[in-house]
PDB file of C-alpha atoms in Angstrom:
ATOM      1  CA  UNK A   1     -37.870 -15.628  -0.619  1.00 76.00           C
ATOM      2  CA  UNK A   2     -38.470 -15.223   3.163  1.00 79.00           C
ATOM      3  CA  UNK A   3     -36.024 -14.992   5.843  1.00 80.00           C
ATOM      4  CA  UNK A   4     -36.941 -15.871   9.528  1.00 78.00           C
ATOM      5  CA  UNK A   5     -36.291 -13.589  12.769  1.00 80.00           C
ATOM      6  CA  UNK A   6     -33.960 -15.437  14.945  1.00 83.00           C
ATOM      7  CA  UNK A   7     -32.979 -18.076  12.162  1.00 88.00           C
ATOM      8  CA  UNK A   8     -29.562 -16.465  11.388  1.00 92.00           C
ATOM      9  CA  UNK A   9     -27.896 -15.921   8.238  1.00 94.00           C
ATOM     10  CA  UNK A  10     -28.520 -19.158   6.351  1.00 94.00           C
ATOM     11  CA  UNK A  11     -31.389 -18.987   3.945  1.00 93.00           C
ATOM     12  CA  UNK A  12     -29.625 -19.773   0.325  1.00 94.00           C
ATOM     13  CA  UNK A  13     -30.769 -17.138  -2.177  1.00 92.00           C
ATOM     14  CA  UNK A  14     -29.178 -18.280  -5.802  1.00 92.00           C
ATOM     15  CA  UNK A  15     -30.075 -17.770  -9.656  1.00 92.00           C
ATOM     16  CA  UNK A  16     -27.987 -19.180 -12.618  1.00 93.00           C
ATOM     17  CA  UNK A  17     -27.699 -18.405 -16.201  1.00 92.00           C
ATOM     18  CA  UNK A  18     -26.534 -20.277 -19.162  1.00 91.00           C
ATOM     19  CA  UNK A  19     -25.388 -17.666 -21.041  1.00 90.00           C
ATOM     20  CA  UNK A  20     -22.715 -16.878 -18.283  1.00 92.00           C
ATOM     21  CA  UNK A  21     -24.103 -12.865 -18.435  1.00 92.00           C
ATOM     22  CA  UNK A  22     -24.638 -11.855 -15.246  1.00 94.00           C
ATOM     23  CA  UNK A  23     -22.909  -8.574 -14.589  1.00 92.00           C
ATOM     24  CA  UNK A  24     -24.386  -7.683 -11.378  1.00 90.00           C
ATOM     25  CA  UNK A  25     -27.084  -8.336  -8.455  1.00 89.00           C
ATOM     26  CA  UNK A  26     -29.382  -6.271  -6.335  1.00 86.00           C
ATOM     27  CA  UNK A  27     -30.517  -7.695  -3.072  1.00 86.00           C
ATOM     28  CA  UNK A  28     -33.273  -5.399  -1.092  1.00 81.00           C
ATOM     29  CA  UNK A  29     -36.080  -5.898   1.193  1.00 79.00           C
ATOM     30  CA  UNK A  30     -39.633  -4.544  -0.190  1.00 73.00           C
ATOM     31  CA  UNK A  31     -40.245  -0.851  -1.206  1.00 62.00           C
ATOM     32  CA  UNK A  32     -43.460  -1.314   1.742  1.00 57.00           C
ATOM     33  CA  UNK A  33     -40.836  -3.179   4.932  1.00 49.00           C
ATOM     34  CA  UNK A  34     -37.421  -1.618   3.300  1.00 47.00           C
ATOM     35  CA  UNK A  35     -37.563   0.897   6.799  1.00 53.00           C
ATOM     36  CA  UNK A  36     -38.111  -1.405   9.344  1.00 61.00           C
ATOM     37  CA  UNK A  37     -36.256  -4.624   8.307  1.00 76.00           C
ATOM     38  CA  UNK A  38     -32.728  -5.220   8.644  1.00 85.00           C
ATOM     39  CA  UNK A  39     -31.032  -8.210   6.669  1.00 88.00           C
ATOM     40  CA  UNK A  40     -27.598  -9.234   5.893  1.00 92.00           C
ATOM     41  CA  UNK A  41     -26.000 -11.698   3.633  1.00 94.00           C
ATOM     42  CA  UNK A  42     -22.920 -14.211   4.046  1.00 96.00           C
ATOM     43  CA  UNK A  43     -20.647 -16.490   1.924  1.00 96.00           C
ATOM     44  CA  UNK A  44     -21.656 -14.554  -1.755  1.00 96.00           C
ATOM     45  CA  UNK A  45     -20.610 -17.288  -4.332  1.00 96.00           C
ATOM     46  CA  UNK A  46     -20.502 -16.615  -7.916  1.00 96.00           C
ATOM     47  CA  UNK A  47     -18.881 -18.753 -10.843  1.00 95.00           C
ATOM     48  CA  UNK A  48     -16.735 -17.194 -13.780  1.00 93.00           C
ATOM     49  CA  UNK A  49     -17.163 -19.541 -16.905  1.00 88.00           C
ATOM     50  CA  UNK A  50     -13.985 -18.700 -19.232  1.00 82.00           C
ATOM     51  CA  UNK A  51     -14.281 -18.680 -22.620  1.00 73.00           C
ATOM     52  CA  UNK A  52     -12.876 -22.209 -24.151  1.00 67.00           C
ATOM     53  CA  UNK A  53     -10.344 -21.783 -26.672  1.00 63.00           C
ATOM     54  CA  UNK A  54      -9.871 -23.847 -29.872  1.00 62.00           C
ATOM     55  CA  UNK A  55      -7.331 -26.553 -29.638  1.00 62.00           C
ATOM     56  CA  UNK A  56      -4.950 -27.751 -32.095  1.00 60.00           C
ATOM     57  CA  UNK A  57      -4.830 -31.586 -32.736  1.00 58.00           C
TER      58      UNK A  57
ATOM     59  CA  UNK B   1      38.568  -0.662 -43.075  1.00 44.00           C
ATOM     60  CA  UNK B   2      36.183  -0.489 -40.426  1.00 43.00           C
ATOM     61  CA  UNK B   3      33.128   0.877 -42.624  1.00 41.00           C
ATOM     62  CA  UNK B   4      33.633  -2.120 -44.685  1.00 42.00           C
ATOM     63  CA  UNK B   5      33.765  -4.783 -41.738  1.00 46.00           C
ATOM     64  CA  UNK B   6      29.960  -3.818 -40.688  1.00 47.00           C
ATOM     65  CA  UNK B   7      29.029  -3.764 -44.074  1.00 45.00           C
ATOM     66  CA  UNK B   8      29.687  -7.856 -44.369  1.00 48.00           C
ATOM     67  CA  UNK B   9      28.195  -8.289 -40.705  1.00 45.00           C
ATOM     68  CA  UNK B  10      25.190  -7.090 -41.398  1.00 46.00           C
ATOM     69  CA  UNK B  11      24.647  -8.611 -44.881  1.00 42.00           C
ATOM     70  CA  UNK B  12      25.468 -12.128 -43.103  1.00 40.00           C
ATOM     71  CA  UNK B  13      23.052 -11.713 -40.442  1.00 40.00           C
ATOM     72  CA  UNK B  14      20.421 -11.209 -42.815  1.00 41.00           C
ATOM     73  CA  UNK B  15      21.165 -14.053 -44.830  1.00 37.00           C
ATOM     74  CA  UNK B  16      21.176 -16.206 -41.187  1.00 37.00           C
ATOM     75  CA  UNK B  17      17.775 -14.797 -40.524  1.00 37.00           C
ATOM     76  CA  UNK B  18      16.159 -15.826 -43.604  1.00 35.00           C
ATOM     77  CA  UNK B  19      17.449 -19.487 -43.131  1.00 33.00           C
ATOM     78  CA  UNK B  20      16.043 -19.768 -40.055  1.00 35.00           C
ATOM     79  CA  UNK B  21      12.273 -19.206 -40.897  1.00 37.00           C
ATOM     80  CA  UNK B  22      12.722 -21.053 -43.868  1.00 31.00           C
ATOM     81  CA  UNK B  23      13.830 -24.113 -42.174  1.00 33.00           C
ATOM     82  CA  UNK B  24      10.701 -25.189 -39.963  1.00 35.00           C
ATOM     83  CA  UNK B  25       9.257 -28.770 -40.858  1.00 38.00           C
ATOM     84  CA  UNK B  26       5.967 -28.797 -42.269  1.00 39.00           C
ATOM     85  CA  UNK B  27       3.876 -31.933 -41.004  1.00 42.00           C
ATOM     86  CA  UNK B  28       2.731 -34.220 -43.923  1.00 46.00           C
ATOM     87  CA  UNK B  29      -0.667 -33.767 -44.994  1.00 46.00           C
ATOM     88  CA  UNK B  30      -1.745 -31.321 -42.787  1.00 45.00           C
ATOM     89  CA  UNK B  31      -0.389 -27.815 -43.950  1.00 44.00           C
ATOM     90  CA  UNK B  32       0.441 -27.272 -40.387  1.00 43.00           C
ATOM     91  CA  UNK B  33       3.437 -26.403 -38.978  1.00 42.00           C
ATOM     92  CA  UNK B  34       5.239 -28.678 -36.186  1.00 47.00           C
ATOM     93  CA  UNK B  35       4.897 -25.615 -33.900  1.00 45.00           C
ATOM     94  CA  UNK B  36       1.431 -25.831 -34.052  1.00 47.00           C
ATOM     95  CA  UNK B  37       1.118 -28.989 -33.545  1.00 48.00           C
ATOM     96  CA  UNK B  38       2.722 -28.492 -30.337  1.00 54.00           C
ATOM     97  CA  UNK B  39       0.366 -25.949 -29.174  1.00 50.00           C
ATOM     98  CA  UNK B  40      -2.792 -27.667 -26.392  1.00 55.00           C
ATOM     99  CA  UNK B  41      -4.694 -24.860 -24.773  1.00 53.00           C
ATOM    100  CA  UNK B  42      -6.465 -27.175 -22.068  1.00 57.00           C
ATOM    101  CA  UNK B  43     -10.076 -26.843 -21.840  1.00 62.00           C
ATOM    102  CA  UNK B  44     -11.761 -24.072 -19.587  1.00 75.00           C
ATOM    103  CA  UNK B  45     -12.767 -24.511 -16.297  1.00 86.00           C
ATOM    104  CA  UNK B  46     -15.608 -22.617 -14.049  1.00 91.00           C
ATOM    105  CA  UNK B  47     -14.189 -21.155 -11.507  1.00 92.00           C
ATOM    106  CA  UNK B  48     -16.467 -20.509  -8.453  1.00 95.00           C
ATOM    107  CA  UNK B  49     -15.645 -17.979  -5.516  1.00 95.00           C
ATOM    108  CA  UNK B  50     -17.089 -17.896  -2.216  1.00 96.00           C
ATOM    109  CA  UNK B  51     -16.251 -14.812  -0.019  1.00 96.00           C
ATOM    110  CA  UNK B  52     -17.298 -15.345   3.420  1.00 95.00           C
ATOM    111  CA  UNK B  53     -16.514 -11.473   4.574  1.00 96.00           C
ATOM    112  CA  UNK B  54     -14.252 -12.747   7.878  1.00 96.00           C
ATOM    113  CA  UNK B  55     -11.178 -10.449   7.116  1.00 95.00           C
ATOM    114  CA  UNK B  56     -12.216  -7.436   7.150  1.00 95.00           C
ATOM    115  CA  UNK B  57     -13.299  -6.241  10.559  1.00 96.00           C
ATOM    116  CA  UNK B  58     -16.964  -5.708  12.028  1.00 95.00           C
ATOM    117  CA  UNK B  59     -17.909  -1.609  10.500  1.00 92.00           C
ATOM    118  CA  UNK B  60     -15.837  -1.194   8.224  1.00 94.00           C
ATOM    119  CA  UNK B  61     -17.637   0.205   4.619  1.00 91.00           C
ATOM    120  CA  UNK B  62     -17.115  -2.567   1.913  1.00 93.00           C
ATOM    121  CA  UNK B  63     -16.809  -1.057  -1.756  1.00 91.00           C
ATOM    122  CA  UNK B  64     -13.845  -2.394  -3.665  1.00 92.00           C
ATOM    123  CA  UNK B  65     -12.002  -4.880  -0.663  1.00 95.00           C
ATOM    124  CA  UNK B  66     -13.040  -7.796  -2.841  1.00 95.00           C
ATOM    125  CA  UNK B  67     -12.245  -6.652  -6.344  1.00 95.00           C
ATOM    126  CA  UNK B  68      -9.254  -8.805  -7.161  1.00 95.00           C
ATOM    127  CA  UNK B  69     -11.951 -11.682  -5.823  1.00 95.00           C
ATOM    128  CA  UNK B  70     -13.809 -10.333  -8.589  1.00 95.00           C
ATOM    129  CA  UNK B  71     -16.825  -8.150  -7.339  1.00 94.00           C
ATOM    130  CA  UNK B  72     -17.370  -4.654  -6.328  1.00 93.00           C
ATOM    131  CA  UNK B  73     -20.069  -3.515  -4.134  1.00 90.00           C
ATOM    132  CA  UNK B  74     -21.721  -0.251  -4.996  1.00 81.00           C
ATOM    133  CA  UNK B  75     -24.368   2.408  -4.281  1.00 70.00           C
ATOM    134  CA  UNK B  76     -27.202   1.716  -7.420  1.00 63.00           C
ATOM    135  CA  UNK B  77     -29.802   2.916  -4.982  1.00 58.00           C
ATOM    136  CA  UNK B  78     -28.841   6.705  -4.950  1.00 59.00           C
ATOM    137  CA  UNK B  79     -26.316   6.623  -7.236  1.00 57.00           C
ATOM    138  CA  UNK B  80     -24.500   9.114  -4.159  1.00 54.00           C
ATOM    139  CA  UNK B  81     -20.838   9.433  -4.666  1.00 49.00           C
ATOM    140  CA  UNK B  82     -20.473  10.881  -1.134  1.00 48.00           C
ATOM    141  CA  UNK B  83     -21.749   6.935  -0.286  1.00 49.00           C
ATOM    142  CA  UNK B  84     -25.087   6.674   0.409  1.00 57.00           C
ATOM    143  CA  UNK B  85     -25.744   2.986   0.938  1.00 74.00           C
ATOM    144  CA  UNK B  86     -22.635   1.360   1.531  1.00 84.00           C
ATOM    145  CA  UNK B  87     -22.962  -1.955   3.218  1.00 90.00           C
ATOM    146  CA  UNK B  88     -20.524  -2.862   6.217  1.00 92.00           C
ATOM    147  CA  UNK B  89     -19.417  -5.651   7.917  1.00 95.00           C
ATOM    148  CA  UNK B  90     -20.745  -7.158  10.911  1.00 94.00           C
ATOM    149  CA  UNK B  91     -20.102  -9.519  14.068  1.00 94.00           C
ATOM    150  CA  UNK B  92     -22.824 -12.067  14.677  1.00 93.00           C
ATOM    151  CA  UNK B  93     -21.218 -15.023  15.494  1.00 94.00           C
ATOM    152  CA  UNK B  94     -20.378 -18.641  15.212  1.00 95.00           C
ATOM    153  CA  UNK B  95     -23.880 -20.728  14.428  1.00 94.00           C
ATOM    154  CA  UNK B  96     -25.619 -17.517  13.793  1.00 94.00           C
ATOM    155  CA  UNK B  97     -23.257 -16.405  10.282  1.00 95.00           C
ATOM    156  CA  UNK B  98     -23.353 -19.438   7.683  1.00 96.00           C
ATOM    157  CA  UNK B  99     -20.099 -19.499   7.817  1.00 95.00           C
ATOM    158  CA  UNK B 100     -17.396 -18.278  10.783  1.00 96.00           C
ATOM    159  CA  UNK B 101     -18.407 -15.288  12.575  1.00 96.00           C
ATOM    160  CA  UNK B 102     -19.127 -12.243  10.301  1.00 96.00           C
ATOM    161  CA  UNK B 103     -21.472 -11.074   7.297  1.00 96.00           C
ATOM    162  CA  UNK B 104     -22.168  -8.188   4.691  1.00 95.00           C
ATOM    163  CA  UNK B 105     -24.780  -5.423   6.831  1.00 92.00           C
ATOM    164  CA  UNK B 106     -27.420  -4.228   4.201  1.00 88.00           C
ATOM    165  CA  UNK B 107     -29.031  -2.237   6.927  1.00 83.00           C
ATOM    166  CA  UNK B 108     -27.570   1.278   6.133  1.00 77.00           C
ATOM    167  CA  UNK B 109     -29.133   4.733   7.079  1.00 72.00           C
ATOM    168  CA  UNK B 110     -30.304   6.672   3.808  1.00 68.00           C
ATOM    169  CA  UNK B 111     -31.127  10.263   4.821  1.00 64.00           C
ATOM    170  CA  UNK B 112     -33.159   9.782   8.147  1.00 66.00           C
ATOM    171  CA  UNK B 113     -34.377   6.107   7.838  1.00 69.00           C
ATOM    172  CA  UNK B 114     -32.147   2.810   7.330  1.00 73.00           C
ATOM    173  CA  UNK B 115     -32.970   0.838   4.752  1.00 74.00           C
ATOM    174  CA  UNK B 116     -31.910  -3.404   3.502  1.00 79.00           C
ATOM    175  CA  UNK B 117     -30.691  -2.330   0.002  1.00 78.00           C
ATOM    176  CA  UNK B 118     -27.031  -3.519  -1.300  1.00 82.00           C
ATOM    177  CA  UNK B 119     -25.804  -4.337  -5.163  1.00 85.00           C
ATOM    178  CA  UNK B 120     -22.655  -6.088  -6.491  1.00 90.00           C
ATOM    179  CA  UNK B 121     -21.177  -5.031  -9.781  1.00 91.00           C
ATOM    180  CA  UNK B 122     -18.510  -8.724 -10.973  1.00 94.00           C
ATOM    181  CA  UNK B 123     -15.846  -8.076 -12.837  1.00 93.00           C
ATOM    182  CA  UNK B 124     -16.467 -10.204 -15.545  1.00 94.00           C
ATOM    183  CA  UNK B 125     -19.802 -11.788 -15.938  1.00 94.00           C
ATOM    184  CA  UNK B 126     -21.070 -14.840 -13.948  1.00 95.00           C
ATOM    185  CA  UNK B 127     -22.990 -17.531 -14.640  1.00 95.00           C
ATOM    186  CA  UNK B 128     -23.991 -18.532 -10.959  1.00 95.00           C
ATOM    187  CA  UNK B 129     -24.830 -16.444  -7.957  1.00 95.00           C
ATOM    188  CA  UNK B 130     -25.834 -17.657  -4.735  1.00 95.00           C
ATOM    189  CA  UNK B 131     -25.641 -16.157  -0.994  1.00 95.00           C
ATOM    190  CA  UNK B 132     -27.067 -16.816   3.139  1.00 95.00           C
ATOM    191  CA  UNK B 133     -29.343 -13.939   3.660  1.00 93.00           C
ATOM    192  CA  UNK B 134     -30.792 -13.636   7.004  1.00 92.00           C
ATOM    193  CA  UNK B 135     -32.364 -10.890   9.648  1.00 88.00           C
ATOM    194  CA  UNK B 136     -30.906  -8.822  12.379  1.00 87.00           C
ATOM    195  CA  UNK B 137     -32.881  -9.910  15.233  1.00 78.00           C
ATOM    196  CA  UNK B 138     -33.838  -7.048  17.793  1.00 68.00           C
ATOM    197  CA  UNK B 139     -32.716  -4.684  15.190  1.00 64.00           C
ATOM    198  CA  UNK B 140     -34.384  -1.891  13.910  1.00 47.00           C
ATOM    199  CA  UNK B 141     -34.704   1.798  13.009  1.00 42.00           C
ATOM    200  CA  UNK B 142     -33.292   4.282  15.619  1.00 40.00           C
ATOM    201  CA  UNK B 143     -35.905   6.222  17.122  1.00 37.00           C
ATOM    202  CA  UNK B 144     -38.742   3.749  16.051  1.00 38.00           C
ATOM    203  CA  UNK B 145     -40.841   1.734  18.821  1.00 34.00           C
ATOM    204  CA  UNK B 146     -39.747  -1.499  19.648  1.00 33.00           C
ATOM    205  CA  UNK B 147     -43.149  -3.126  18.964  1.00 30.00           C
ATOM    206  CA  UNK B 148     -42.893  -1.883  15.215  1.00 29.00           C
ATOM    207  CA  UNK B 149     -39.415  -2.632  14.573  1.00 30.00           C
ATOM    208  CA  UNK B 150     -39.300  -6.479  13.306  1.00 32.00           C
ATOM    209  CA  UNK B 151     -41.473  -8.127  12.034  1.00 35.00           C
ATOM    210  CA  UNK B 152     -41.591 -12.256  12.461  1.00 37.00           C
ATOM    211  CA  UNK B 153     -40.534 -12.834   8.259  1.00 43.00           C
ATOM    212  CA  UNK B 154     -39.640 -10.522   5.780  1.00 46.00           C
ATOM    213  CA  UNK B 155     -40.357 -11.405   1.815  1.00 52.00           C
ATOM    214  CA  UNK B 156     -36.968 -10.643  -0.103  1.00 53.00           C
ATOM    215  CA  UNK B 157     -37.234  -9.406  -3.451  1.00 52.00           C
ATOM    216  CA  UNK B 158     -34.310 -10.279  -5.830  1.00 53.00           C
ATOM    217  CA  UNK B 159     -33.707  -8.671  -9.542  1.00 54.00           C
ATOM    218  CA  UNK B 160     -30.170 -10.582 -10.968  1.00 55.00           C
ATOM    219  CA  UNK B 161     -29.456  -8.005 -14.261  1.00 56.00           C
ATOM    220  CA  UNK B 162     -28.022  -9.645 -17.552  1.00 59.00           C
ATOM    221  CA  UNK B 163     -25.781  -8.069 -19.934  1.00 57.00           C
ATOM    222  CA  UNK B 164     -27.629  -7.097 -22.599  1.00 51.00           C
TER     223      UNK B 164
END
């Protein structure tokens, strides 16, 4: 992923899993440009997929 | 007299008790009870949050502010429990932030250089993570030249760590 100099804070950054197992993130710039280049992110969205119960008919 | 009063009460209770359980309807055919019958869990439901960092204000140190939104931010770089990178808020403005005014600063200093670096521990695990990531223009390192501050793009590198 690339972000742009001037371009704000817009470019979407997302993954998903099926198995509903993510338990965290890590977002950094590269080991070579972590120094010299300063991002920041906005509206973090995640989704919590609770576990269905069996139902009684 | 009285010894012999609490004797019978409590002998009678006992006897009410027993009635009681004995006395719920079973539902033809089915070897269930009518009280489960009655019993509908309705089916679950993703929930997805979205937090947009506009209420806490510009440098303050985020850590555990959104916990009960279900994610804490922490320091897997160093592993420093004095803080070490600790990512703040900051103003940027309307049109510039994806949303209101503010974001999340991964620019922190790390002994005498700054570095983009910032992790999120959820409470429970997720299933979908997405978030606006963008550069601090005419931002760089104190103390560095302006001509090798920014560069015009920056390649992101992401790692998104399963439960195992």
């Amino acid at each position: 992923m690339t972000v742009t100099d001037g371009a704000g804070f817009h470019t979407l950054l997302e993954v998903g899993s099926a198995a509903a197992d993510i338990a965290y993130f890590v977002v950094t710039t590269p080991i070579s440009a972590d120094v010299l280049d300063p991002i920041g992110i906005d509206d973090l969205s995640f989704t919590f997929e609770p576990v269905e119960r069996p139902t009684s008919h | 007299m009285r010894s012999t009063r609490l004797v019978r009460g409590k002998l009678y209770h006992k006897v009410l008790v027993a009635t009681l359980l004995c006395s719920i309807p079973t539902l033809p055919g089915s070897g269930a009870t009518e009280l489960d019958a009655r019993v509908k869990v309705p089916r679950a439901v993703a929930i997805t949050t979205t937090i947009d960092f506009e209420t806490i204000p510009p440098g303050t140190s985020v850590t555990d502010q959104y916990h009960a939104l279900g994610v804490d931010f922490l320091d897997f770089a160093t592993s420093d429990p004095e803080g070490g990178l600790v990512p703040t808020i900051a103003f940027v403005g309307a049109g510039t932030a994806h949303s209101g005014t503010q974001v999340l600063d991964l620019n922190q200093p790390l002994n005498e250089f700054y570095r983009s670096w910032a992790g999120g521990k959820f409470v429970t695990t997720v299933s979908r993570v997405s978030m606006r990531v963008g550069y601090f223009s005419g931002r760089g390192t104190p103390g560095m030249p302006p001509s090798s501050v920014c560069r015009p793009t920056t390649p992101l590198t992401r790692s998104w760590h399963r439960r195992r």
